Coordinates of C-alpha atoms in Angstrom, one line a residue:
Chain A
M1 CA 84.4 93.9 116.8
L2 CA 86.1 91.5 119.2
K3 CA 82.9 89.4 119.1
K4 CA 83.3 89.2 115.3
I5 CA 86.9 88.1 115.6
F6 CA 86.3 85.5 118.3
K7 CA 83.2 84.0 116.8
K8 CA 85.3 82.4 114.1
S9 CA 86.4 78.9 114.7
E10 CA 88.0 76.0 112.8
P11 CA 85.9 74.5 110.0
T12 CA 83.9 71.3 110.7
H13 CA 84.9 68.1 109.0
E14 CA 82.1 68.6 106.4
E15 CA 83.1 72.1 105.7
F16 CA 86.7 71.2 105.3
R17 CA 85.8 68.3 102.9
L18 CA 83.7 70.7 100.8
V19 CA 86.7 73.1 100.5
Y20 CA 88.9 70.1 99.7
D21 CA 86.5 68.9 96.9
M22 CA 86.2 72.4 95.5
F23 CA 89.9 73.2 95.4
Y24 CA 91.6 69.9 95.1
S25 CA 92.3 70.2 91.3
R26 CA 93.2 73.8 91.5
V27 CA 95.7 73.2 94.3
Y28 CA 97.2 70.2 92.6
R29 CA 97.7 72.1 89.4
D30 CA 99.2 75.1 91.3
V31 CA 101.7 73.0 93.2
Y32 CA 102.5 71.0 90.1
F33 CA 103.1 74.2 88.1
I34 CA 105.7 75.2 90.7
T35 CA 107.4 71.8 91.3
K36 CA 106.9 70.0 88.0
D37 CA 107.2 66.8 89.9
C38 CA 104.1 64.7 90.8
H39 CA 105.6 63.4 94.1
L40 CA 106.6 66.8 95.3
A41 CA 103.3 68.2 94.1
Q42 CA 101.5 65.6 96.1
D43 CA 103.4 66.4 99.3
A44 CA 102.8 70.1 98.7
L45 CA 99.1 69.5 98.1
Q46 CA 98.7 67.7 101.5
E47 CA 100.7 70.4 103.3
T48 CA 98.6 73.1 101.6
F49 CA 95.3 71.7 102.9
V50 CA 96.7 71.2 106.4
K51 CA 97.7 74.8 106.5
A52 CA 94.4 75.9 105.0
Y53 CA 92.5 74.1 107.7
K54 CA 94.6 75.7 110.4
H55 CA 94.2 79.2 109.1
M56 CA 90.8 79.2 107.5
N57 CA 89.4 81.1 110.4
R58 CA 91.6 84.0 109.5
L59 CA 90.1 84.3 106.0
E60 CA 87.9 87.4 106.0
D61 CA 86.5 87.2 102.5
K62 CA 85.3 83.7 101.7
E63 CA 84.8 84.7 98.1
R64 CA 88.5 85.1 97.8
M65 CA 89.2 81.6 99.0
G66 CA 90.5 80.4 95.7
A67 CA 93.1 83.2 95.5
W68 CA 94.0 82.7 99.2
I69 CA 94.4 78.9 98.9
S70 CA 96.5 79.3 95.7
T71 CA 99.0 81.6 97.4
I72 CA 99.3 79.0 100.3
A73 CA 99.8 76.4 97.6
T74 CA 102.6 78.2 95.8
R75 CA 104.4 79.1 99.0
T76 CA 104.2 75.6 100.2
A77 CA 105.3 74.2 96.9
I78 CA 108.4 76.4 97.1
D79 CA 109.1 75.3 100.6
V80 CA 108.8 71.6 99.6
L81 CA 111.2 72.2 96.7
R82 CA 113.7 73.8 99.1
K83 CA 113.5 70.9 101.5
R84 CA 113.6 68.2 99.0
K85 CA 115.9 69.5 96.4
G86 CA 118.2 71.7 98.4
A87 CA 118.5 75.4 98.4
R88 CA 120.9 75.5 95.5
E89 CA 118.2 74.5 93.0
V90 CA 115.5 76.8 94.3
L91 CA 116.8 80.2 93.4
T92 CA 116.0 83.2 95.4
E93 CA 114.7 86.4 93.9
D94 CA 118.0 87.9 93.1
I95 CA 119.5 84.9 91.5
M96 CA 119.0 84.6 87.8
I97 CA 117.7 81.5 86.1
Q98 CA 119.7 78.4 85.8
E99 CA 121.9 78.5 82.8
K100 CA 121.1 75.1 81.4
N101 CA 122.7 74.2 78.1
M102 CA 120.2 74.2 75.3
E103 CA 120.9 71.2 73.3
E104 CA 119.9 71.0 69.7
K105 CA 117.0 68.8 69.0
G106 CA 116.9 66.3 66.3
S107 CA 116.0 67.1 62.7
D108 CA 112.4 66.1 63.4
T109 CA 112.0 69.5 65.1
L110 CA 112.0 71.1 61.7
H111 CA 108.7 69.3 61.0
I112 CA 106.9 70.5 64.1
V113 CA 104.2 73.0 63.4
E114 CA 105.3 76.5 64.1
A115 CA 102.8 77.2 66.8
N116 CA 103.7 74.0 68.7
L117 CA 107.4 75.0 68.6
V118 CA 106.6 78.4 70.0
R119 CA 104.6 77.0 72.7
E120 CA 107.0 74.3 73.6
E121 CA 109.9 76.7 73.9
L122 CA 108.0 79.2 75.9
L123 CA 107.0 76.5 78.4
E124 CA 110.5 75.1 78.4
S125 CA 111.9 78.5 79.4
I126 CA 109.2 79.0 82.0
N127 CA 110.1 75.7 83.6
E128 CA 113.8 76.9 83.8
I129 CA 113.2 80.1 85.7
S130 CA 113.2 80.0 89.5
A131 CA 110.2 78.9 91.5
E132 CA 109.6 82.4 92.9
Y133 CA 109.2 83.7 89.4
R134 CA 106.9 80.9 88.4
E135 CA 104.8 81.7 91.4
V136 CA 104.1 85.3 90.4
I137 CA 103.5 84.2 86.8
L138 CA 101.0 81.7 88.0
L139 CA 99.2 84.1 90.2
R140 CA 99.2 87.0 87.7
Y141 CA 98.6 85.3 84.4
I142 CA 96.6 82.2 85.3
H143 CA 94.7 83.2 88.4
E144 CA 94.7 86.8 87.3
L145 CA 95.3 88.3 90.7
S146 CA 96.2 92.0 90.7
I147 CA 99.7 93.1 91.7
R148 CA 98.2 94.4 94.9
E149 CA 96.5 91.1 95.7
I150 CA 99.7 89.1 95.0
A151 CA 101.8 91.4 97.2
H152 CA 99.3 91.2 100.0
S153 CA 98.9 87.5 99.8
L154 CA 102.6 86.7 99.6
N155 CA 103.4 89.4 102.2
I156 CA 105.9 91.1 99.9
N157 CA 105.9 94.6 98.4
E158 CA 104.2 95.5 95.2
S159 CA 107.6 96.5 93.8
T160 CA 109.0 93.1 94.5
V161 CA 106.1 91.5 92.6
K162 CA 106.6 93.9 89.6
T163 CA 110.3 93.3 89.6
R164 CA 109.8 89.5 89.6
L165 CA 107.3 89.7 86.8
H166 CA 109.6 92.0 84.8
R167 CA 112.6 89.8 85.3
A168 CA 110.6 86.6 84.6
R169 CA 109.2 87.9 81.3
K170 CA 112.6 89.3 80.3
K171 CA 114.4 86.1 81.1
I172 CA 111.9 84.0 79.2
K173 CA 112.1 86.3 76.2
E174 CA 115.9 86.2 76.3
K175 CA 115.9 82.5 76.6
V176 CA 113.7 82.0 73.6
Q177 CA 115.4 84.7 71.5
H178 CA 118.9 83.3 72.2
D179 CA 117.9 79.8 71.3
P180 CA 119.9 79.3 68.1
K181 CA 117.2 77.2 66.4
R182 CA 114.3 79.5 67.2
Q183 CA 114.0 83.2 67.2
W184 CA 110.3 83.5 67.0
I185 CA 109.7 86.5 69.3
G186 CA 110.6 89.7 67.5
G187 CA 112.3 92.7 69.0
E188 CA 110.7 95.3 71.2
Chain B
M1 CA 97.3 86.9 68.2
S2 CA 99.3 89.3 70.4
E3 CA 102.4 88.1 72.3
E4 CA 100.5 88.6 75.6
H5 CA 97.6 86.5 74.4
K6 CA 100.0 83.8 73.3
W7 CA 101.6 83.8 76.7
K8 CA 98.4 83.4 78.5
K9 CA 97.0 80.8 76.2
Y10 CA 100.1 78.6 76.4
L11 CA 100.4 79.1 80.1
K12 CA 96.9 78.0 80.7
E13 CA 97.3 75.0 78.5
D14 CA 100.5 74.0 80.4
Y15 CA 98.7 74.6 83.8
H16 CA 96.1 72.1 82.9
E17 CA 98.6 69.5 81.7
V18 CA 99.6 67.7 84.9
E19 CA 101.1 64.4 85.7
E20 CA 98.6 62.5 87.9
S21 CA 99.3 62.5 91.6
P22 CA 100.7 59.1 92.8
H23 CA 97.9 58.8 95.3
S24 CA 94.2 59.2 94.6
K25 CA 92.2 62.2 95.8
D26 CA 90.7 60.1 98.7
E27 CA 94.1 58.8 99.7
N28 CA 95.4 62.3 99.9
W29 CA 92.4 63.3 102.0
E30 CA 93.1 60.5 104.5
K31 CA 96.7 61.7 104.9
I32 CA 95.5 65.3 105.4
I33 CA 92.9 64.4 108.0
M34 CA 95.5 62.3 109.8
E35 CA 97.9 65.2 109.8
V36 CA 95.2 67.6 111.0
S37 CA 94.2 65.3 113.9
Q38 CA 97.8 64.9 115.0
A39 CA 98.3 68.7 115.0
H40 CA 95.2 69.0 117.1
Q41 CA 96.6 66.7 119.7
H42 CA 99.9 68.6 120.0
Q43 CA 98.2 72.0 119.9
K44 CA 99.3 74.1 122.9
K45 CA 96.6 75.5 125.0
I46 CA 96.1 79.2 124.3
P47 CA 94.9 81.8 126.8
K48 CA 91.2 82.3 127.1
K49 CA 89.8 84.8 124.7
S50 CA 88.9 87.2 127.4
L51 CA 92.4 87.3 128.7
L52 CA 93.7 87.9 125.2
A53 CA 91.3 90.8 124.8
V54 CA 92.5 92.4 128.0
A55 CA 96.1 91.9 126.9
M56 CA 95.4 93.6 123.7
I57 CA 93.9 96.6 125.4
V58 CA 96.9 96.8 127.8
V59 CA 99.3 96.7 124.9
I60 CA 97.4 99.5 123.1
V61 CA 97.4 101.7 126.2
I62 CA 101.1 101.1 126.9
G63 CA 101.9 101.6 123.3
S64 CA 100.2 104.9 123.1
A65 CA 102.9 106.2 125.5
F66 CA 105.5 105.8 122.7
V67 CA 103.8 108.0 120.2
Q68 CA 106.0 110.3 118.1
T69 CA 104.4 113.2 116.3
N70 CA 105.7 115.4 113.6
Q71 CA 103.8 118.3 112.3
M72 CA 104.5 120.8 109.6
Q73 CA 102.5 123.8 108.3
A74 CA 102.3 125.1 104.9
F75 CA 99.8 127.8 103.8
D76 CA 96.7 127.0 105.8
W77 CA 97.3 123.3 105.8
F78 CA 98.6 121.2 108.6
V79 CA 100.3 117.9 107.8
K80 CA 100.8 115.6 110.7
M81 CA 102.5 112.2 110.9
F82 CA 102.2 110.0 113.9
V83 CA 104.3 106.9 114.5
T84 CA 102.9 104.5 117.1
T85 CA 104.9 101.5 118.2
D86 CA 103.5 98.8 120.3
G87 CA 106.1 96.1 120.3
N88 CA 105.5 94.0 117.2
T89 CA 103.9 96.5 115.0
T90 CA 104.3 100.2 114.1
Q91 CA 101.5 102.3 112.8
I92 CA 102.2 105.3 110.7
N93 CA 99.4 107.9 110.5
Q94 CA 99.2 110.7 108.1
T95 CA 96.7 113.5 108.5
T96 CA 96.1 116.7 106.6
T97 CA 93.7 119.3 107.8
E98 CA 92.8 122.9 106.9
E99 CA 92.2 123.9 110.5
K100 CA 94.3 126.6 112.0
D101 CA 95.0 124.7 115.2
V102 CA 94.9 121.0 115.3
S103 CA 96.1 120.6 118.8
T104 CA 93.2 122.0 120.7
G105 CA 92.1 118.6 121.8
A106 CA 88.5 119.2 120.6
L107 CA 86.6 116.2 119.5
P108 CA 86.1 115.8 115.8
D109 CA 82.7 116.3 114.2
F110 CA 81.7 112.6 113.9
D111 CA 78.8 113.5 111.5
N112 CA 81.4 114.6 109.0
I113 CA 83.6 111.6 109.2
T114 CA 83.3 109.2 106.4
T115 CA 85.2 105.9 106.0
E116 CA 85.9 104.2 102.7
E117 CA 86.4 100.6 102.3
V118 CA 89.8 99.8 100.7
Q119 CA 89.2 97.8 97.6
D120 CA 90.9 97.0 94.3
E121 CA 90.4 100.2 92.3
E122 CA 89.8 100.3 88.6
S123 CA 92.9 101.5 86.9
K124 CA 94.1 102.4 83.4
E125 CA 97.5 102.7 81.9
M126 CA 98.1 105.7 79.7
T127 CA 100.8 108.2 78.7
L128 CA 101.9 110.9 81.1
E129 CA 100.1 113.5 78.9
E130 CA 96.9 111.6 78.9
A131 CA 97.1 111.1 82.7
Q132 CA 97.7 114.8 83.2
A133 CA 94.6 115.6 81.0
D134 CA 92.5 113.2 83.0
T135 CA 93.3 114.6 86.5
D136 CA 92.6 117.8 88.3
F137 CA 96.1 118.1 89.9
N138 CA 99.6 118.6 88.7
I139 CA 101.3 115.3 88.2
S140 CA 104.9 115.6 89.3
T141 CA 107.8 113.6 88.0
P142 CA 111.4 113.3 89.4
T143 CA 114.0 115.2 87.5
Y144 CA 116.7 112.9 89.0
L145 CA 116.7 109.2 88.3
P146 CA 119.8 107.1 88.8
N147 CA 121.0 104.0 87.1
S148 CA 119.4 104.2 83.7
Y149 CA 115.8 104.2 84.9
Q150 CA 113.3 104.9 82.2
L151 CA 109.6 105.6 82.3
E152 CA 107.8 102.3 82.1
S153 CA 104.2 103.1 82.8
V154 CA 101.7 105.7 84.1
T155 CA 98.6 104.3 85.8
I156 CA 95.6 106.2 86.9
F157 CA 93.3 104.7 89.6
Y158 CA 89.7 105.6 89.3
D159 CA 88.5 105.2 92.9
K160 CA 87.1 108.7 92.7
A161 CA 85.9 111.0 90.0
P162 CA 87.9 112.9 89.0
A163 CA 90.9 110.5 89.6
T164 CA 93.1 111.4 92.6
H165 CA 95.7 108.6 92.5
V166 CA 98.5 108.2 89.9
Q167 CA 101.2 105.7 89.9
I168 CA 104.3 106.1 87.8
E169 CA 106.8 103.3 87.3
Y170 CA 110.4 103.5 86.2
V171 CA 112.4 100.4 85.2
N172 CA 116.2 100.2 84.7
D173 CA 118.4 97.9 82.6
G174 CA 118.5 95.4 85.5
N175 CA 114.7 95.4 85.7
D176 CA 114.6 97.1 89.0
V177 CA 111.5 99.1 89.5
V178 CA 111.0 102.5 91.2
T179 CA 107.4 103.4 91.7
L180 CA 106.0 106.8 92.6
H181 CA 102.5 107.1 94.0
Q182 CA 101.0 110.5 94.1
T183 CA 97.6 110.9 95.8
Y184 CA 95.8 114.2 95.6
Q185 CA 93.9 115.1 98.9
P186 CA 92.0 118.3 98.5
D187 CA 90.0 117.7 101.7
D188 CA 90.9 116.8 105.2
F189 CA 92.4 113.4 105.2
A190 CA 93.8 110.7 107.4
D191 CA 95.5 107.5 106.4
A192 CA 97.3 104.8 108.4
K193 CA 99.7 102.1 107.5
V194 CA 100.6 99.2 109.9
V195 CA 104.0 97.5 109.4
D196 CA 105.5 94.5 111.2
N197 CA 108.6 95.6 113.2
E198 CA 110.3 92.3 112.6
D199 CA 110.3 92.8 108.9
T200 CA 110.5 96.6 108.7
K201 CA 112.8 99.3 109.9
I202 CA 111.3 102.7 110.2
K203 CA 113.1 106.0 110.6
T204 CA 112.5 109.7 110.2
I205 CA 114.5 111.4 107.5
A206 CA 114.9 115.0 106.4
L207 CA 113.4 115.6 103.0
D208 CA 113.4 118.9 101.2
G209 CA 113.2 121.0 104.4
G210 CA 110.5 118.8 105.9
E211 CA 110.3 115.3 107.3
A212 CA 109.5 111.9 105.8
R213 CA 109.4 108.3 106.9
L214 CA 111.7 105.8 105.5
L215 CA 110.6 102.2 105.7
E216 CA 113.1 99.5 104.9
F217 CA 111.6 96.0 104.3
K218 CA 113.5 92.8 104.7
D219 CA 113.3 92.1 101.0
D220 CA 115.5 95.1 100.4
V221 CA 112.6 97.3 99.3
R222 CA 112.5 100.8 100.7
Q223 CA 109.6 103.2 100.8
I224 CA 109.6 106.9 101.5
I225 CA 106.3 108.3 102.7
W226 CA 105.7 112.0 103.0
S227 CA 102.9 114.5 102.7
T228 CA 102.8 118.0 101.3
P229 CA 99.7 120.2 101.4
Q230 CA 96.9 118.5 99.6
M231 CA 99.2 115.7 98.4
N232 CA 100.4 112.3 99.8
W233 CA 103.5 110.7 98.3
L234 CA 104.9 107.2 98.4
L235 CA 108.2 106.4 96.6
E236 CA 109.2 102.7 96.5
G237 CA 112.1 100.8 95.1
T238 CA 115.2 98.8 95.8
E239 CA 117.5 101.7 95.3
N240 CA 119.6 102.7 98.3
E241 CA 118.4 105.3 100.8
R242 CA 120.5 108.2 99.4
N243 CA 119.3 107.7 95.8
L244 CA 115.6 107.4 96.9
I245 CA 115.9 110.6 98.8
K246 CA 117.5 112.3 95.9
I247 CA 114.6 111.1 93.6
A248 CA 112.0 112.3 96.2
E249 CA 113.6 115.7 96.4
S250 CA 113.7 116.1 92.7
M251 CA 110.0 116.1 92.2
E252 CA 108.8 118.9 89.8

């Protein structure tokens, strides 16, 4: 068993480049989804691959590399946000979403196709929730990781993952429902 | 299209709509490689692997001196819980056995020991009644639930046939979640859980005339783990210790 543990070593330059090529787009999309800023996303992307290089020898199941690297990416993106924007703007789990005033849009909104409006407002509300909530939404709904996988990867409890998902979904729904110009999602 | 499908569709579209990175892929690669090379130069020397192996063995041997054991007997079943601390981590073991005396020191029959790889199990959400019909054991629910908790979901995990693991989730108005895991173990059984001492406080608590372990994680989540004959329980949530104990003691 020890032999198995110790035989692992850091990846070669070629191996690392292969991983980079395979996951570059995925990682950039992940960190952009969290930061919504191309400069912060770029910083987070670079840090993600540096961390991945250092810890790749710890990855047991290489087939899960995508999920593994995505969790590094989301964690790193949140860290980058914290450093660059200040803790006030990166809300912790227990802090609710930022209450930003929803300004009425111009009358041209009326002419936007229904489906586009729905989509726009949903995405707008997702971008307003805290980075930690976006992280679990990304891992659960885009990368389709199980609750257990998310909890394991982020080193948090399954309850915490579920609570974040519940809260995120509820907040997004509330946000859209309380938007005076659009009440497209019906009741329970 | 259902609401959930809409969610996923819009999310995936948004995920793929990104503003380009200011630097090209190759420029980012150069920066990463530079960072990795610098990290290599500053990397501290680590002890030789052989020394690490020896150190691990020493820690395990010393750690075994700090083993706490609790045992209870009900009917012909013995339920044992061990807590082993070795500095940074604590291992909690649960064993149930039908033997009359588990402390004889006799070696186990290695031919009859099987191990199972832990993997993501197939699961299905259903009503409590459907879950009860789909399992061979009595599914218990708490009669006490504080703070407006309501039943949210019942999930059966099909790692074995018939299913032996049910998870029941309750959610309150503040979207806090309390989760109950009930695992039926009709045969001899051993399970272990390793936790990081820096992130987790572990203590023994009295529960319904027996003992249980309370784990408090740094993210304010608490777990109560206990065993009864043929059943392992795990209750998890952000409720305070008193409330969680009351929930655990109200199982019927």
